[in-house]
mmCIF file of C-alpha atoms in Angstrom:
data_model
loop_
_atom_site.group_PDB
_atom_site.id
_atom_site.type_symbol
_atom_site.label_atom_id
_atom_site.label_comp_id
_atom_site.label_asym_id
_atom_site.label_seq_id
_atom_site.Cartn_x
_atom_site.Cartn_y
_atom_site.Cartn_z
ATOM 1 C CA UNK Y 727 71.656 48.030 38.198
ATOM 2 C CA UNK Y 728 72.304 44.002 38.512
ATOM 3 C CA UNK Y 729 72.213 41.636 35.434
ATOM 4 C CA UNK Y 730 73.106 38.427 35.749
ATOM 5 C CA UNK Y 731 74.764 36.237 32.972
ATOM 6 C CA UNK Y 732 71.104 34.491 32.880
ATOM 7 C CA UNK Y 733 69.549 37.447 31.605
ATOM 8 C CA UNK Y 734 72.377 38.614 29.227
ATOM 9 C CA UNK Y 735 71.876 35.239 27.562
ATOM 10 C CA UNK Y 736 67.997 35.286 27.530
ATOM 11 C CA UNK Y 737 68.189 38.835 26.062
ATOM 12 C CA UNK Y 738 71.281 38.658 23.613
ATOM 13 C CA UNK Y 739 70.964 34.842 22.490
ATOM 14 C CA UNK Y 740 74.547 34.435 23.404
ATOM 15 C CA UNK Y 741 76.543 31.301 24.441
ATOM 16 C CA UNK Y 742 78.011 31.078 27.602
ATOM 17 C CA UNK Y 743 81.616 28.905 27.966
ATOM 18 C CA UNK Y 744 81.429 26.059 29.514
ATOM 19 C CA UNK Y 745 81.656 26.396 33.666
ATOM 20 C CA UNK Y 746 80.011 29.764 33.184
ATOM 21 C CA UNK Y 747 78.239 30.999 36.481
ATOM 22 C CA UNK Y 748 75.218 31.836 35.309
ATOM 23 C CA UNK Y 749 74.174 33.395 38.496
ATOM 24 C CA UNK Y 750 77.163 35.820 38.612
ATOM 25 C CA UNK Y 751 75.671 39.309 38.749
ATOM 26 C CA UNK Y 752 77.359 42.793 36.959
ATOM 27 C CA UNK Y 753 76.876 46.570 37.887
ATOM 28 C CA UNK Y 754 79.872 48.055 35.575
ATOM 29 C CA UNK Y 755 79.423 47.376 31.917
ATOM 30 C CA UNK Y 756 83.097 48.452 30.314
ATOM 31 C CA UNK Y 757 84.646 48.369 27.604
ATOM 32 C CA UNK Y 758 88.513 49.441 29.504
ATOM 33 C CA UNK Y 759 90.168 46.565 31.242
ATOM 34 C CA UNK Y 760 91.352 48.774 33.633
ATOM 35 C CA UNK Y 761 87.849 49.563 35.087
ATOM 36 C CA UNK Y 762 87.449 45.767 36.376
ATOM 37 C CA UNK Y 763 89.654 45.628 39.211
ATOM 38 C CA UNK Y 764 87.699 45.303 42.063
ATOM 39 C CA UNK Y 765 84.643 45.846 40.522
ATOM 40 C CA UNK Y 766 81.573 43.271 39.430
ATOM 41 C CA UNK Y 767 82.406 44.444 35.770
ATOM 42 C CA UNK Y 768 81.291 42.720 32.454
ATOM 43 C CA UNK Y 769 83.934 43.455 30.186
ATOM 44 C CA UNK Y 770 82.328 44.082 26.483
ATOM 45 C CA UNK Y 771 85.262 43.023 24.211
ATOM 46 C CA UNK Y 772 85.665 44.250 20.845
ATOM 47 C CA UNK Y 773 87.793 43.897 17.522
ATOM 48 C CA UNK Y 774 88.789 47.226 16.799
ATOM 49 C CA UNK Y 775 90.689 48.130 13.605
ATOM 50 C CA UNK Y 776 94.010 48.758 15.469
ATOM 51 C CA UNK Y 777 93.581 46.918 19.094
ATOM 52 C CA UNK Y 778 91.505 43.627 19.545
ATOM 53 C CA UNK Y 779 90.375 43.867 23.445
ATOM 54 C CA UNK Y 780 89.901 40.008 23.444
ATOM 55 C CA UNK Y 781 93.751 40.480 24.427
ATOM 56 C CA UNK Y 782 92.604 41.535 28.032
ATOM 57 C CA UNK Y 783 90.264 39.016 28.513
ATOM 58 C CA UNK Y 784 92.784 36.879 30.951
ATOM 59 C CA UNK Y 785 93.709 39.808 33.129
ATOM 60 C CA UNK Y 786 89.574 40.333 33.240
ATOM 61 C CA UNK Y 787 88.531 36.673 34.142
ATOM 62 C CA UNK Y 788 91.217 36.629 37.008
ATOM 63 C CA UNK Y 789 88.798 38.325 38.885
ATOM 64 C CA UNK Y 790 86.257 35.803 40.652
ATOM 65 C CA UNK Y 791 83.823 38.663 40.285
ATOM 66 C CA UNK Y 792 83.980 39.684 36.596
ATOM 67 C CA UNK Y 793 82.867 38.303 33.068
ATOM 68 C CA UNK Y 794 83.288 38.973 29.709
ATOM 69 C CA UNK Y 795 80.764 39.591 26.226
ATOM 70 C CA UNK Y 796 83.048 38.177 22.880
ATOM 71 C CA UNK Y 797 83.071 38.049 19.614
ATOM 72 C CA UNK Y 798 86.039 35.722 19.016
ATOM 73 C CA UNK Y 799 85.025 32.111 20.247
ATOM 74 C CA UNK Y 800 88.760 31.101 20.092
ATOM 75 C CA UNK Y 801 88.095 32.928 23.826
ATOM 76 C CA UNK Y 802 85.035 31.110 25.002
ATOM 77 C CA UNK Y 803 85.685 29.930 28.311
ATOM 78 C CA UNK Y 804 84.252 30.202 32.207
ATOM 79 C CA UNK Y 805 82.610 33.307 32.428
ATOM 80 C CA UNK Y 806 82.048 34.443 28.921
ATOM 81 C CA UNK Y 807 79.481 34.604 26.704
ATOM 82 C CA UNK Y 808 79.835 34.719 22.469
ATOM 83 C CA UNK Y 809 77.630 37.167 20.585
ATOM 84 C CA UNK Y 810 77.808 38.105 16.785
ATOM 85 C CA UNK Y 811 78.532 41.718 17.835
ATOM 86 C CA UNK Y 812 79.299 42.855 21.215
ATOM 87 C CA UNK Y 813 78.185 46.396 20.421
ATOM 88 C CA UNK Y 814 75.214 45.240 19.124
ATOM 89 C CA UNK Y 815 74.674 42.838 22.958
ATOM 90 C CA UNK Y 816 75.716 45.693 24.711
ATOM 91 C CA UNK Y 817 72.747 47.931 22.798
ATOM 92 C CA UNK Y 818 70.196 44.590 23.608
ATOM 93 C CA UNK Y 819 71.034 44.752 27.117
ATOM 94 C CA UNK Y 820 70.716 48.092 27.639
ATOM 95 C CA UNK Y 821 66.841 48.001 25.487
ATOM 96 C CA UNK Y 822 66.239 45.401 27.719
ATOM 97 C CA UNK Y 823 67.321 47.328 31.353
ATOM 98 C CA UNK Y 824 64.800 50.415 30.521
ATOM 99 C CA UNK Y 825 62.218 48.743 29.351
ATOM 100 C CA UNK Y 826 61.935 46.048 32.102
ATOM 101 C CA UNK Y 827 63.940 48.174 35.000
ATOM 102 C CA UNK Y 828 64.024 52.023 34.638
ATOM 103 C CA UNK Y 829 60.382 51.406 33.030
ATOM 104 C CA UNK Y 830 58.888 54.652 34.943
ATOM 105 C CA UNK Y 831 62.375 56.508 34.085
ATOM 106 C CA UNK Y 832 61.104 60.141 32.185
ATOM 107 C CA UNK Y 833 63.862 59.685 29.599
ATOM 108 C CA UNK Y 834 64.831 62.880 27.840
ATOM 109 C CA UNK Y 835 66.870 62.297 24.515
ATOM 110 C CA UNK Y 836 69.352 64.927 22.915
ATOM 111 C CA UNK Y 837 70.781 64.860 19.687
ATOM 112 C CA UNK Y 838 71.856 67.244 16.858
ATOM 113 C CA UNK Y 839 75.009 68.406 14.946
ATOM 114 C CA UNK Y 840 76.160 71.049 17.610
ATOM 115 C CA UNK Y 841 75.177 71.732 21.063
ATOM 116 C CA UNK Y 842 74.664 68.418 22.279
ATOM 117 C CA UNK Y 843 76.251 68.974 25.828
ATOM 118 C CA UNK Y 844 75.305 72.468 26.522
ATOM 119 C CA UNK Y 845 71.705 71.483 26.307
ATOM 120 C CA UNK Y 846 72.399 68.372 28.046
ATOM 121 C CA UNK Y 847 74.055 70.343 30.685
ATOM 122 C CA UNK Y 848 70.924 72.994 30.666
ATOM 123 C CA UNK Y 849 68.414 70.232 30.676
ATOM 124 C CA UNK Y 850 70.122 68.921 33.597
ATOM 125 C CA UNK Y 851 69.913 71.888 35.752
ATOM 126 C CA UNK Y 852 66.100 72.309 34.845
ATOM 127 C CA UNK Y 853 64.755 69.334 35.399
ATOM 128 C CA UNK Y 854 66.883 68.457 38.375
ATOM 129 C CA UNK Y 855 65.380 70.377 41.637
ATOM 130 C CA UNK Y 856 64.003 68.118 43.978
ATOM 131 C CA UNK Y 857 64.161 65.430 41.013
ATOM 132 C CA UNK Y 858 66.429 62.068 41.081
ATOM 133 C CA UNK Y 859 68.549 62.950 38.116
ATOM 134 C CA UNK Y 860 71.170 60.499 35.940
ATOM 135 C CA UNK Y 861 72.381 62.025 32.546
ATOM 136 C CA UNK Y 862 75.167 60.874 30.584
ATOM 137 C CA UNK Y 863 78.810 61.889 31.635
ATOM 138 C CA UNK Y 864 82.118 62.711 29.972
ATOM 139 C CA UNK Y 865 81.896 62.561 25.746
ATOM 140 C CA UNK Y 866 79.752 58.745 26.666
ATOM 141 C CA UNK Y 867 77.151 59.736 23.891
ATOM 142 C CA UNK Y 868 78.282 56.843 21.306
ATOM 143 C CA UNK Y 869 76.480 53.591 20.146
ATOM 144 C CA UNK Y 870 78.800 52.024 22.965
ATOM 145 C CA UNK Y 871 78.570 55.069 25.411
ATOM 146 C CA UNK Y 872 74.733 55.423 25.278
ATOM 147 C CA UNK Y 873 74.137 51.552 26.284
ATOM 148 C CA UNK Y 874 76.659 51.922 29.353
ATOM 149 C CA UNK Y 875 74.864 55.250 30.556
ATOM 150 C CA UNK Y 876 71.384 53.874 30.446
ATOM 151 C CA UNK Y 877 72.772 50.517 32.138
ATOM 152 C CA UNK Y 878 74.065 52.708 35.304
ATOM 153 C CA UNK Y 879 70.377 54.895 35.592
ATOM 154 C CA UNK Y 880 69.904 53.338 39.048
ATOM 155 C CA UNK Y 881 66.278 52.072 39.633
ATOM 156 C CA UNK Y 882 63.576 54.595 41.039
ATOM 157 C CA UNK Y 883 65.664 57.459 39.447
ATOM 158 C CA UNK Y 884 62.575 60.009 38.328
ATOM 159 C CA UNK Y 885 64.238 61.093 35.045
ATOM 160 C CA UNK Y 886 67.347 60.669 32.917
ATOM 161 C CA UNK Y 887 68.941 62.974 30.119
ATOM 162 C CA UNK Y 888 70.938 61.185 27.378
ATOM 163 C CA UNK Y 889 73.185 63.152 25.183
ATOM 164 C CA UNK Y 890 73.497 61.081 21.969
ATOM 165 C CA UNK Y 891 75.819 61.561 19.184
ATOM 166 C CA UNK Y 892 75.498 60.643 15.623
ATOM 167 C CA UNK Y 893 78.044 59.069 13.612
ATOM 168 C CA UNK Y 894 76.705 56.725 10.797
ATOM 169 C CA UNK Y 895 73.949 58.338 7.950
ATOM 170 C CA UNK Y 896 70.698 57.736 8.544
ATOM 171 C CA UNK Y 897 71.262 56.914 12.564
ATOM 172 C CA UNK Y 898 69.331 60.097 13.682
ATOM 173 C CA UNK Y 899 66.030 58.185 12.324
#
């Protein structure tokens, strides 16, 4: 996976800060500062109700190979781009990644009140013999996890499993 701050603009209607490099190119969507070190990471800040992770942004951007999605345009600057809602950009990039990239992807979708990773992990082992296989990791089965687990499918991979939980009524539908 490689999107470019062109494309995250195109698809999210964001606005990049001024001296942006629009050609600059990401394969690690985070949301944990610590993860950009060395990496060609897009940081996805958020406000949370106890932390605000526009308070990493400086310790991101020192890197000449990372960039950052905001909220907060008191932090628009080089590398950066404002959106409304980074969870929301995050969730448009992602759309945007399998329907243009992992297109041919056989995506398998699991979901429920219990039992979520067991048949995740059962799914897995089915479908995976002699398959190309990518399936969400760790407890990553949020409306921020999901985006960032479709985002690192890597092209030409024959079939993905996403574990997805459910927090908000109605968001099974």
């Amino acid at each position: 996976m490689s999107v470019d701050f062109q494309r995250i603009i195109r698809v999210t209607g964001g606005k990049a800060g001024e001296g942006t490099d629009m050609n600059r190119k990401f394969d690690l969507f985070t949301t944990d500062s610590r993860e950009t070190p060395g990496n060609k990471a897009l940081f996805v800040a958020f406000k949370g109700e106890r932390n605000d992770a526009h308070d990493y942004l400086e310790s991101v951007l020192a890197s000449d190979e990372c960039g950052a999605l905001i909220e907060d345009p008191s932090f628009l600057t080089a590398n950066t781009v404002l959106v409304p809602s980074s969870r929301k950009a995050l969730q448009q990039i992602a759309a945007d990644y399998r329907k243009n990239e992992i297109k041919d992807t056989v995506c398998i979708g699991i979901t429920g009140s219990v039992g979520k990773t067991t048949a995740k992990e059962m799914t897995v082992k089915c479908i995976s013999s002699g398959k190309t296989v990518s399936f969400t990791k760790g407890n990553r089965n949020s409306q921020v996890g999901l985006p960032r687990t479709v985002l690192e499918v890597p092209a030409g991979t024959e079939a993905a499993v996403f574990e997805m939980g459910m927090s908000l009524p109605g968001e099974m539908e």
